[in-house]
PDB file of C-alpha atoms in Angstrom:
ATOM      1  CA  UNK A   1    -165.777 170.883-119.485  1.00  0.00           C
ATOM      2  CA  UNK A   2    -165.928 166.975-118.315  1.00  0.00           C
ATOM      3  CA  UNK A   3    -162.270 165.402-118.812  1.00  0.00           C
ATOM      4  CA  UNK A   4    -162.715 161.751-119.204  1.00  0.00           C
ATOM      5  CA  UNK A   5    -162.010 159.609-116.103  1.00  0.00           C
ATOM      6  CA  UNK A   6    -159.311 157.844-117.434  1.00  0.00           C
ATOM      7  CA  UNK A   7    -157.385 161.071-118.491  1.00  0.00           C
ATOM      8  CA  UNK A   8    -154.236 161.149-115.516  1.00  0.00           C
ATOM      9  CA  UNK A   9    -155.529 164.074-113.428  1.00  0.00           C
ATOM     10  CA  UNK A  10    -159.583 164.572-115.322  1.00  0.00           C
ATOM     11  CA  UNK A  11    -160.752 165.322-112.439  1.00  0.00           C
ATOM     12  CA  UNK A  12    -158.885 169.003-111.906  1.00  0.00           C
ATOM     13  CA  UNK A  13    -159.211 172.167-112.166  1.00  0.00           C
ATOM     14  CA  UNK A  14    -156.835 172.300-115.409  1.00  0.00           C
ATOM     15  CA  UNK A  15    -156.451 169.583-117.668  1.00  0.00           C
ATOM     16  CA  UNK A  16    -154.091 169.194-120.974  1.00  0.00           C
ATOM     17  CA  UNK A  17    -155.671 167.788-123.629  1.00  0.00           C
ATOM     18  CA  UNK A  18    -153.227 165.637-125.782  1.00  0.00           C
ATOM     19  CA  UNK A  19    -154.786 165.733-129.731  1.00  0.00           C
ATOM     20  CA  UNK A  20    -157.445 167.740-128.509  1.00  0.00           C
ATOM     21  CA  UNK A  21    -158.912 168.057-131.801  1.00  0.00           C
ATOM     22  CA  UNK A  22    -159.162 164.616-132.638  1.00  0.00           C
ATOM     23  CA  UNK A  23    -160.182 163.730-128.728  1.00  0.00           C
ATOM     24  CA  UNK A  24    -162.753 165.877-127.675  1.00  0.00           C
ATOM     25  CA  UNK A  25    -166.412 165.862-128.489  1.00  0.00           C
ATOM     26  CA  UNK A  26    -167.808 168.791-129.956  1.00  0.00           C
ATOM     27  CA  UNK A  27    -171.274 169.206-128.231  1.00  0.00           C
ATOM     28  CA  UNK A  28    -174.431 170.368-130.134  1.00  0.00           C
ATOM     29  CA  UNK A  29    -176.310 173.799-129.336  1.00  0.00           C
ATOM     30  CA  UNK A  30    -178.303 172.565-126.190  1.00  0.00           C
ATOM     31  CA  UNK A  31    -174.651 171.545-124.633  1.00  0.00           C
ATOM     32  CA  UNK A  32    -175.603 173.752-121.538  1.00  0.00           C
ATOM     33  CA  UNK A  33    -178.925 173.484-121.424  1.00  0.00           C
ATOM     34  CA  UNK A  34    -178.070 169.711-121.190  1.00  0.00           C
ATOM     35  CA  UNK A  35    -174.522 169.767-119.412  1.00  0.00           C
ATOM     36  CA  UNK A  36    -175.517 167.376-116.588  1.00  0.00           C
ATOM     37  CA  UNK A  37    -176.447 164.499-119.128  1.00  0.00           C
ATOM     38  CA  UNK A  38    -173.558 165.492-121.620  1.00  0.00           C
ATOM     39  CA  UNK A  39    -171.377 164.839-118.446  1.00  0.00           C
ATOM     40  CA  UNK A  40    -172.657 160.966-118.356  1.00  0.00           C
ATOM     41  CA  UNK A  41    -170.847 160.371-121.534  1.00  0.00           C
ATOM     42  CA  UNK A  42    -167.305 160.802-120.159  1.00  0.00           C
ATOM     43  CA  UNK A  43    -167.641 157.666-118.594  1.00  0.00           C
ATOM     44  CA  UNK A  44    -170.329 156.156-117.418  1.00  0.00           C
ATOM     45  CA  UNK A  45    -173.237 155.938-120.167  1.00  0.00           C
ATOM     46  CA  UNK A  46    -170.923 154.669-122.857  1.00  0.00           C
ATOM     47  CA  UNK A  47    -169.471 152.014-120.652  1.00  0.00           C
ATOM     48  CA  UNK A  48    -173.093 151.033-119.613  1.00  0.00           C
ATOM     49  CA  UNK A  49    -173.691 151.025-123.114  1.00  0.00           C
ATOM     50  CA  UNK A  50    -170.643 148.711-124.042  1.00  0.00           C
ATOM     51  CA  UNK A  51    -172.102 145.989-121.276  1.00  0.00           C
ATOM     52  CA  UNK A  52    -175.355 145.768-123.317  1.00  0.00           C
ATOM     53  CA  UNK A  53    -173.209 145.615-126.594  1.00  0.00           C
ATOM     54  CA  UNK A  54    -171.050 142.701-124.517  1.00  0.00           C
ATOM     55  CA  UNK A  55    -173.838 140.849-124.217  1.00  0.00           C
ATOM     56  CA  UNK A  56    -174.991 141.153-127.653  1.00  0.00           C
ATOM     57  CA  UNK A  57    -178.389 142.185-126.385  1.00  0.00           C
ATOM     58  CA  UNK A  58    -181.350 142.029-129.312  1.00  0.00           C
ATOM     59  CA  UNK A  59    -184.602 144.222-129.234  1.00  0.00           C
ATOM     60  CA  UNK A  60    -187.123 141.612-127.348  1.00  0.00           C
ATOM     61  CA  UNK A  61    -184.725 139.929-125.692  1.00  0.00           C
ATOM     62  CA  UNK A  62    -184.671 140.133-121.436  1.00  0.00           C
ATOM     63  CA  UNK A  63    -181.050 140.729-119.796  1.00  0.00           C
ATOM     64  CA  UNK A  64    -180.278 140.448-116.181  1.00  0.00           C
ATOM     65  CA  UNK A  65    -177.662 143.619-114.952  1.00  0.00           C
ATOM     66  CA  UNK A  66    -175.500 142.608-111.496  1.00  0.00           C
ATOM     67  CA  UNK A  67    -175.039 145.981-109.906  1.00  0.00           C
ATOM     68  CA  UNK A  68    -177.250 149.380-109.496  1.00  0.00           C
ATOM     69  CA  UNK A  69    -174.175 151.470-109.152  1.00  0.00           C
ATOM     70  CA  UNK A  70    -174.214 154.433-112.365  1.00  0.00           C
ATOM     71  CA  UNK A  71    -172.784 152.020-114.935  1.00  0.00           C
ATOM     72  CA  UNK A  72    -175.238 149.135-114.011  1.00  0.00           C
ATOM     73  CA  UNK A  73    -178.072 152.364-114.049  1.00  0.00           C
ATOM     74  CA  UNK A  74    -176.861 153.321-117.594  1.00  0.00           C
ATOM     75  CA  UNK A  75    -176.649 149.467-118.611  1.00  0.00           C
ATOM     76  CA  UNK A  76    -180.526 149.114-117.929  1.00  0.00           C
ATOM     77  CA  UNK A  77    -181.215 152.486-119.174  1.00  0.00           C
ATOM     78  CA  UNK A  78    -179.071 151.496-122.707  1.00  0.00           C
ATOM     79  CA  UNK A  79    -181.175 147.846-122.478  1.00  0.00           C
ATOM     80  CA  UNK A  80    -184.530 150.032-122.057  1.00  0.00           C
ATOM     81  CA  UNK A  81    -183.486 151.602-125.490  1.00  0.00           C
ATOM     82  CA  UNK A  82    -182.174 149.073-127.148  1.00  0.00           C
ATOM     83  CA  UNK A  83    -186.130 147.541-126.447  1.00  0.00           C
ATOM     84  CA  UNK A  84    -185.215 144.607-124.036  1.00  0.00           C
ATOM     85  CA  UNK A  85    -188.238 143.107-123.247  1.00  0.00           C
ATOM     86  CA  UNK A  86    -187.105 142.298-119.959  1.00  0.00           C
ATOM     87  CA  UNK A  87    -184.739 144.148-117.609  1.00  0.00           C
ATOM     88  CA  UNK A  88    -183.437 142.492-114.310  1.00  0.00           C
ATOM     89  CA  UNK A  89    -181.267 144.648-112.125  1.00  0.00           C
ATOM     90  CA  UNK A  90    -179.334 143.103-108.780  1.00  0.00           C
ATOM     91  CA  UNK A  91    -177.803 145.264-106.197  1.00  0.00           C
ATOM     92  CA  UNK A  92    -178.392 145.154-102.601  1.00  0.00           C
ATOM     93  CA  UNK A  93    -178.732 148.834-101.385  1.00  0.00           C
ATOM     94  CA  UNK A  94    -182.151 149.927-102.029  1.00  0.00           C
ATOM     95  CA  UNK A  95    -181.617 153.790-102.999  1.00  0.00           C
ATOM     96  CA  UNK A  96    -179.690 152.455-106.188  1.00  0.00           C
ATOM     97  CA  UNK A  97    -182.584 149.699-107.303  1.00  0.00           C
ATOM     98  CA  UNK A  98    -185.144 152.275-106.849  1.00  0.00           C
ATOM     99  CA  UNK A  99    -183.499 154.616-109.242  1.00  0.00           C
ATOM    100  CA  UNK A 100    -183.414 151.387-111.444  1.00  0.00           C
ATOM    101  CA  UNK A 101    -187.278 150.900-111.623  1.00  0.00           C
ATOM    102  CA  UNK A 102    -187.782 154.397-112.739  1.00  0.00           C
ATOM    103  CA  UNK A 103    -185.996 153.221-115.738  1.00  0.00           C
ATOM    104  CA  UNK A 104    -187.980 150.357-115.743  1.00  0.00           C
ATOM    105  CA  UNK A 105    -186.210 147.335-114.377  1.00  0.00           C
ATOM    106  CA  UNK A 106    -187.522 144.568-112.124  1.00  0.00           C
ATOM    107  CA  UNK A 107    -185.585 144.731-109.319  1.00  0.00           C
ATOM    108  CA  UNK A 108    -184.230 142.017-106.938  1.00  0.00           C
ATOM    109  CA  UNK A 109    -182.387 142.869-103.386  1.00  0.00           C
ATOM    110  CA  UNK A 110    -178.751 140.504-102.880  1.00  0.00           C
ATOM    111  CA  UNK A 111    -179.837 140.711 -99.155  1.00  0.00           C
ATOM    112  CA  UNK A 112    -183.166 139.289 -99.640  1.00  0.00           C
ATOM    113  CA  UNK A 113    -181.125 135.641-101.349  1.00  0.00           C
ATOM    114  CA  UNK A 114    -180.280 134.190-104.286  1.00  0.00           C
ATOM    115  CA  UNK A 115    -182.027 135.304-107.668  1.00  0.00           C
ATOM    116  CA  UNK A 116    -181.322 133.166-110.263  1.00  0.00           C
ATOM    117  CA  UNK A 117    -184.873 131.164-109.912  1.00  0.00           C
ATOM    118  CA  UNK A 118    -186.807 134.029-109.538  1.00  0.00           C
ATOM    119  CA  UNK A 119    -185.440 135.270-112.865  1.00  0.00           C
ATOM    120  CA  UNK A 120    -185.937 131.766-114.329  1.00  0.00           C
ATOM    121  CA  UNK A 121    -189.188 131.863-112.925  1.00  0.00           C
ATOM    122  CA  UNK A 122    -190.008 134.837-114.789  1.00  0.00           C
ATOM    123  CA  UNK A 123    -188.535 134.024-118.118  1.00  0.00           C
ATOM    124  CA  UNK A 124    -190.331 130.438-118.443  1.00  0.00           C
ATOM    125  CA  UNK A 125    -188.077 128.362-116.615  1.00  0.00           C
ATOM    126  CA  UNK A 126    -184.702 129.273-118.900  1.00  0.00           C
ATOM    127  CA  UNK A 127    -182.950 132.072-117.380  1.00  0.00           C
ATOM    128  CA  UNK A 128    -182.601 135.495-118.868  1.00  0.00           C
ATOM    129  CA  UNK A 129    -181.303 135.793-122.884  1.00  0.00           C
ATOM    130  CA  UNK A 130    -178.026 137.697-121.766  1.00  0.00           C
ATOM    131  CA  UNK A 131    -176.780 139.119-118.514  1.00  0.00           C
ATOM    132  CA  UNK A 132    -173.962 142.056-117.942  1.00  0.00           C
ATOM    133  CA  UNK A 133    -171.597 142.218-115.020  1.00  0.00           C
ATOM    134  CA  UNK A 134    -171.427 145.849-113.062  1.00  0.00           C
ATOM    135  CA  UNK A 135    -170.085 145.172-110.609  1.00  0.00           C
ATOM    136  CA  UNK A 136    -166.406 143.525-110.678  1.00  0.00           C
ATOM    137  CA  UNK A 137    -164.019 141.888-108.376  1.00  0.00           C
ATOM    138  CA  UNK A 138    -164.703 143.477-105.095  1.00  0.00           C
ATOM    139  CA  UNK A 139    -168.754 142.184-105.215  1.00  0.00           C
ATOM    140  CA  UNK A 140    -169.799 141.780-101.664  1.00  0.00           C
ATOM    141  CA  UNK A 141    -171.858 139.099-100.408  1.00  0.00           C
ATOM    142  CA  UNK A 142    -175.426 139.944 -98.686  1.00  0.00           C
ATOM    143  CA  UNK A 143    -173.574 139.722 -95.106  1.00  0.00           C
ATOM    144  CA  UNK A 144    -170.902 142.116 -96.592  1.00  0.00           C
ATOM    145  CA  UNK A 145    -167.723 140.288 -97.209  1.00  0.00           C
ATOM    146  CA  UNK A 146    -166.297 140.858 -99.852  1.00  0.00           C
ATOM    147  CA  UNK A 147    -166.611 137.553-102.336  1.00  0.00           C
ATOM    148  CA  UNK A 148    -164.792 138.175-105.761  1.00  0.00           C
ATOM    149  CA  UNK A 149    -166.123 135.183-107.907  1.00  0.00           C
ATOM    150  CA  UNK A 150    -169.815 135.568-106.298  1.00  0.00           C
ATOM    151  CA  UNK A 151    -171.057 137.683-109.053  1.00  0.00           C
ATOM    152  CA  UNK A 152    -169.352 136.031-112.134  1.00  0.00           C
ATOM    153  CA  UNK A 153    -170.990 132.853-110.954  1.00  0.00           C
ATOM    154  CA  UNK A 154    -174.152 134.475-110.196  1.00  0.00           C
ATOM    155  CA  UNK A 155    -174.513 135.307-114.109  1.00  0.00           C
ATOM    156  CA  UNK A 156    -173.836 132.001-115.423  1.00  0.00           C
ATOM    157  CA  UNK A 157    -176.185 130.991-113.178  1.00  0.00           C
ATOM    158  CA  UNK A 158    -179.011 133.459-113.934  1.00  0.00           C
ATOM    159  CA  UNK A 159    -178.408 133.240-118.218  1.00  0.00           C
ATOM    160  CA  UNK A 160    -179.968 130.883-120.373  1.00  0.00           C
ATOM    161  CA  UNK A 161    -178.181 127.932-121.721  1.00  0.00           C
ATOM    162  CA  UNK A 162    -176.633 129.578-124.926  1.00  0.00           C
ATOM    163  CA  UNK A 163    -176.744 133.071-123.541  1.00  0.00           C
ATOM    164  CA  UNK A 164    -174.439 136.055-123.805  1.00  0.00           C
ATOM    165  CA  UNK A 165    -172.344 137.592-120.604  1.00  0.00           C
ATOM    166  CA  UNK A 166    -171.099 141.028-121.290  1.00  0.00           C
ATOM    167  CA  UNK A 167    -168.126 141.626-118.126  1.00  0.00           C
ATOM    168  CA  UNK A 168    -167.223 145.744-117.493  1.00  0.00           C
ATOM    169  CA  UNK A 169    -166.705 145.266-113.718  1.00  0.00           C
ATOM    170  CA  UNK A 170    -163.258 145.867-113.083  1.00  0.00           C
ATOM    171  CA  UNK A 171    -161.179 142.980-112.706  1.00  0.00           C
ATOM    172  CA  UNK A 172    -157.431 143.260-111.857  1.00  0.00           C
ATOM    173  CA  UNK A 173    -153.962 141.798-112.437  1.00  0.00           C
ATOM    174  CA  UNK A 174    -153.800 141.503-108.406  1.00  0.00           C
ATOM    175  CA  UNK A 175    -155.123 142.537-105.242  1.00  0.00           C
ATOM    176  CA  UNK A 176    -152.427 142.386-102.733  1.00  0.00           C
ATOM    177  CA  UNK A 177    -154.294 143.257 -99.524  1.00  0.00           C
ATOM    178  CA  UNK A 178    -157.314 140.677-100.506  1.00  0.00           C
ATOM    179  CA  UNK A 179    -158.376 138.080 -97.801  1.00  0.00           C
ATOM    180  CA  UNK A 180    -159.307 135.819-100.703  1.00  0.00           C
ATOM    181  CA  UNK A 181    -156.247 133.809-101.686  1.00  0.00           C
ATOM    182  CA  UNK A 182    -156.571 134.172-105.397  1.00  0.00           C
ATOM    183  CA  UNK A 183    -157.935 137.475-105.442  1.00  0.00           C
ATOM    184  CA  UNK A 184    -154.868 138.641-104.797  1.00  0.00           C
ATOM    185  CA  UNK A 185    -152.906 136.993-107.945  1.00  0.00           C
ATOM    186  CA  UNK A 186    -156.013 138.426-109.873  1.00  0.00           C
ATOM    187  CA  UNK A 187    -158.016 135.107-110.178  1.00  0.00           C
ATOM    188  CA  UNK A 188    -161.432 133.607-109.237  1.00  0.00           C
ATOM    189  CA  UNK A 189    -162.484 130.421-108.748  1.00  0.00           C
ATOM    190  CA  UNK A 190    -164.951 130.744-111.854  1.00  0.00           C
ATOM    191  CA  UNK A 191    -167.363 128.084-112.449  1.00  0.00           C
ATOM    192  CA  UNK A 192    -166.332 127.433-115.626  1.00  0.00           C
ATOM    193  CA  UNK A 193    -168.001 123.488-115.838  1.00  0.00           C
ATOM    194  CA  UNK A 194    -170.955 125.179-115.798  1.00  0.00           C
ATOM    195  CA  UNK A 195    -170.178 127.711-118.135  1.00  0.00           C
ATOM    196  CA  UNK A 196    -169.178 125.522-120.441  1.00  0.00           C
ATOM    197  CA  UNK A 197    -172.317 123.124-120.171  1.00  0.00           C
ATOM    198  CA  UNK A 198    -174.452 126.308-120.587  1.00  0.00           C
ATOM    199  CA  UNK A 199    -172.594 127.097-123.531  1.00  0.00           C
ATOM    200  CA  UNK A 200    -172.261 130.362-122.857  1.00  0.00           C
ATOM    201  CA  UNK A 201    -170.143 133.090-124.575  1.00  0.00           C
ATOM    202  CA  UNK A 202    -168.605 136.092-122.736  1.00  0.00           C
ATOM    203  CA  UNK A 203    -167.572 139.184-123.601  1.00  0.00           C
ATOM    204  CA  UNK A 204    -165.205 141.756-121.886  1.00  0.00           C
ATOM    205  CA  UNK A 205    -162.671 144.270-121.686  1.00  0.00           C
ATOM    206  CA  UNK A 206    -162.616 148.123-121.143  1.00  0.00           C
ATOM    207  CA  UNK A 207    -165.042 150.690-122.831  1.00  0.00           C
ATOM    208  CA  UNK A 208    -164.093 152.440-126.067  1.00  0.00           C
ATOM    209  CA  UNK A 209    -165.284 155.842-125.127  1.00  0.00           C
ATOM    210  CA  UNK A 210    -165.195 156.453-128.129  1.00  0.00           C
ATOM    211  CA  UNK A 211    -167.192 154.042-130.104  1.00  0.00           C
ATOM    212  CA  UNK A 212    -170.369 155.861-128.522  1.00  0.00           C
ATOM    213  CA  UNK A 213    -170.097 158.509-127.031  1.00  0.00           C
ATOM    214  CA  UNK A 214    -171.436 160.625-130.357  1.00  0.00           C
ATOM    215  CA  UNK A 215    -174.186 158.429-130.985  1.00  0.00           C
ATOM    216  CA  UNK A 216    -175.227 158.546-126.954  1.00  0.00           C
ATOM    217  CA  UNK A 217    -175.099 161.879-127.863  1.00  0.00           C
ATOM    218  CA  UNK A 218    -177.759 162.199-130.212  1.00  0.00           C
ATOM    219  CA  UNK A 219    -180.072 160.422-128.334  1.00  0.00           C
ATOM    220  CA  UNK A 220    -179.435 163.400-125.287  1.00  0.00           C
ATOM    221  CA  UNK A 221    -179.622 166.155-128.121  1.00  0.00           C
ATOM    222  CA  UNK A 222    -182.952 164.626-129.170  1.00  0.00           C
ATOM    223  CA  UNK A 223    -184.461 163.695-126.140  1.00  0.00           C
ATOM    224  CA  UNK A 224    -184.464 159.785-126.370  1.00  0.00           C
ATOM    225  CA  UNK A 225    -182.707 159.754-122.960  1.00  0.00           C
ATOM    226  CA  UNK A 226    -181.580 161.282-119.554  1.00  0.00           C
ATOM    227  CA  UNK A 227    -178.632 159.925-117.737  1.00  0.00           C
ATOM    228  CA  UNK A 228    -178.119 162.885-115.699  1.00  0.00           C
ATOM    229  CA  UNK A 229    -181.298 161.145-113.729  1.00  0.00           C
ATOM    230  CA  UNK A 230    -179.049 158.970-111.141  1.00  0.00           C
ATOM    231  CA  UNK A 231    -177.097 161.999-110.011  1.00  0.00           C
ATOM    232  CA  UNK A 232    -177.628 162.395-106.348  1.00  0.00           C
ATOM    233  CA  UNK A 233    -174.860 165.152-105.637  1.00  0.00           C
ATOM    234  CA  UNK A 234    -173.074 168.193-107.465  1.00  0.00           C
ATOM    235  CA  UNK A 235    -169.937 169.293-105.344  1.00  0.00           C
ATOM    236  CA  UNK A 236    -166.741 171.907-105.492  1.00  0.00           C
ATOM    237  CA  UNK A 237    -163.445 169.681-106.085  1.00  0.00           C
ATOM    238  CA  UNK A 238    -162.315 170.360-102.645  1.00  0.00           C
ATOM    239  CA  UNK A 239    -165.396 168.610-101.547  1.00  0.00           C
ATOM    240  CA  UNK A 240    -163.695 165.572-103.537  1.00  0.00           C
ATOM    241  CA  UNK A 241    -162.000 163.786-100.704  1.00  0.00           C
ATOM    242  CA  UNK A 242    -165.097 163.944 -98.346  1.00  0.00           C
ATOM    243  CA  UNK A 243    -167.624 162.621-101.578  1.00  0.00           C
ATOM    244  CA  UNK A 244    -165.602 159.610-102.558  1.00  0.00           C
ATOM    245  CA  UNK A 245    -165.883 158.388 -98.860  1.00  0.00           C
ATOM    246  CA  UNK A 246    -169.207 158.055 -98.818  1.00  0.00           C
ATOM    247  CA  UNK A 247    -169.804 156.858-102.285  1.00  0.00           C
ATOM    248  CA  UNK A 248    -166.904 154.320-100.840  1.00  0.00           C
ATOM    249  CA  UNK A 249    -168.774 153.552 -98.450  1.00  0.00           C
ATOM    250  CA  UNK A 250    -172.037 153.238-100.167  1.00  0.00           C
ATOM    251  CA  UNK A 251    -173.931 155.536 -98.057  1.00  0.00           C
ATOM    252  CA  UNK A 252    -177.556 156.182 -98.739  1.00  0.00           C
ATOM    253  CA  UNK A 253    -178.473 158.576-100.924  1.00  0.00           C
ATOM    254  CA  UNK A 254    -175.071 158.802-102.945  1.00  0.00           C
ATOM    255  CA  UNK A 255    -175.855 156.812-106.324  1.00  0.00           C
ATOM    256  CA  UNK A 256    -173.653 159.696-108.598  1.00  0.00           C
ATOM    257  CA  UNK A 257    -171.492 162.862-107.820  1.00  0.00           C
ATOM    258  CA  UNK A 258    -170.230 165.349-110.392  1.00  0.00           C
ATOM    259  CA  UNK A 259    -167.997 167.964-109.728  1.00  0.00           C
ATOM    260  CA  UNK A 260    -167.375 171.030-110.972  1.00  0.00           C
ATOM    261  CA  UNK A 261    -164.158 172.357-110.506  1.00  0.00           C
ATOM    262  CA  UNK A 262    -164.405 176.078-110.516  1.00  0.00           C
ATOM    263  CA  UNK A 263    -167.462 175.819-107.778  1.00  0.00           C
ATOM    264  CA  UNK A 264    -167.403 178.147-104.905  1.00  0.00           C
TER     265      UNK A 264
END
C-alpha cells in the first residue's frame, strides 16, 4: 500500500488512515500486476494531470511543460493523452528530457539558452497555446543559481498572446534562508506588464488527488498509459535518507524512487 505524500508520516512503515473508507482507492484486479503504475497516482500522475487541466489544454492544441522532474514527466504524458498536438518539455539535466521524448515531447536543454523563440519558431511565430509550470520557486538558472521568478517569466514568455498557464510548482509563504530578497517573504518579481499585454490567464493551486486519481486509474487498468515508466530506483525505507540526497541533488540517473517499506 502507497500512502499519499501529503498524509503526515506516508512514507512509513505503518500508516493510520483517517476515513479510510471514504479515502482510499479501491484498486481493480490487475492492482499487483500493475502496483508500480498504481503507485504514480498517490501523487505524482494526478498532479501532472491537474497542470494540463490548469492550463485548460484542448485536443490539438501544443503546450510547453517547464521541468522534466516526475510531475513535469506525467504533465507531458497527461498532454500526450489528452491529444496535444504539440508537447514542449524544458529541463536542463538530460537523463530527465530523454525520458520525456519517449513520451513524445520535443525537448529543449535550459543550459543550451533561452527557448521561447525556438518554440515560437515552431508554432508559426505565436508561442505555444498553453504552458504548465513544474518546476516552482527554487528553478535554477543554466549556471545553477537558484532564480525564483526565472521560470514564471519564462512561460509568459513562451505562451501565445491569449494563452493559458497552469502553475503546480510549489510556491511558498517564505523562504527564510533565500539569497533572493523577496524570495524569502514568498514573492517574485513577476512580469506581470507582460502578462497582462499577453492577456494571459493563469491557473494554480494544489492537486485534488482526488478529482483523478479513479479516472487515471482506468486508463492504467486498461492500458492507455504507464507512469511507472520514469522510475529509475525501488529502495527499502532505510535507504530513504541516502535516496532523497541524490534526487536532491539531481544526480544522474535518479528521475523517480519508490519505496517499499517492508523491503529487506
Amino acid at each position: 500500500m502507497r500512502a499519499w505524500d501529503r498524509t503526515p508520516g506516508g512514507q512509513a512503515e505503518y500508516l493510520r488512515v483517517p476515513f479510510a473508507d471514504f479515502n482510499c482507492l479501491k484498486l481493480p484486479e490487475d492492482a499487483d500486476e500493475k502496483e508500480r503504475d498504481h503507485v504514480m497516482l498517490s501523487d505524482v500522475f494526478p498532479t501532472g494531470w491537474h497542470s494540463t487541466r490548469l492550463a485548460d489544454l484542448k485536443p490539438g492544441e501544443s503546450i510547453v511543460i517547464f521541468g522534466s522532474g516526475p510531475v513535469g514527466l506525467m504533465a507531458a504524458m497527461s498532454a500526450r493523452i489528452q491529444g496535444a498536438s504539440q508537447i514542449f518539455v524544458i529541463d536542463g539535466e538530460e537523463d530527465r528530457l530523454k525520458l520525456a521524448s519517449r513520451i513524445g515531447a520535443t525537448t529543449f536543454n535550459t543550459k543550451d539558452g533561452d527557448v521561447g523563440d525556438q518554440i515560437r519558431e515552431l508554432t508559426g511565430g505565436l508561442g505555444a497555446d498553453c504552458g504548465a509550470e513544474c518546476v516552482g520557486y527554487q528553478c535554477h538558472d543554466s549556471h545553477g543559481k537558484e532564480v525564483p521568478n526565472l521560470v514564471m517569466n519564462s512561460l509568459v514568455d513562451a505562451v501565445k498572446a491569449t494563452g493559458t498557464l497552469g502553475i503546480i510548482g510549489v510556491y511558498v509563504a517564505q523562504d527564510p534562508h533565500a539569497h533572493d530578497k523577496l524570495a524569502k517573504v514568498g514573492q517574485i518579481a513577476f512580469d506581470f506588464g507582460k502578462f497582462w499585454f499577453k492577456g494571459q490567464r493563469m491557473g494554480t493551486g494544489q492537486c485534488n488527488v482526488k478529482a483523478y486519481n479513479r479516472r487515471l486509474m482506468d486508463l492504467i487498468h486498461h492500458g492507455k498509459v504507464n507512469p511507472s515508466m520514469i522510475i529509475s530506483h525501488e529502495i527499502a525505507l532505510d535507504d530513504a535518507a541516502d535516496a532523497y540526497k541524490h534526487f536532491d541533488n539531481r544526480d544522474e540517473g535518479w528521475t523517480k524512487v519508490i519505496m517499499h517499506p517492508k523491503a529487506a
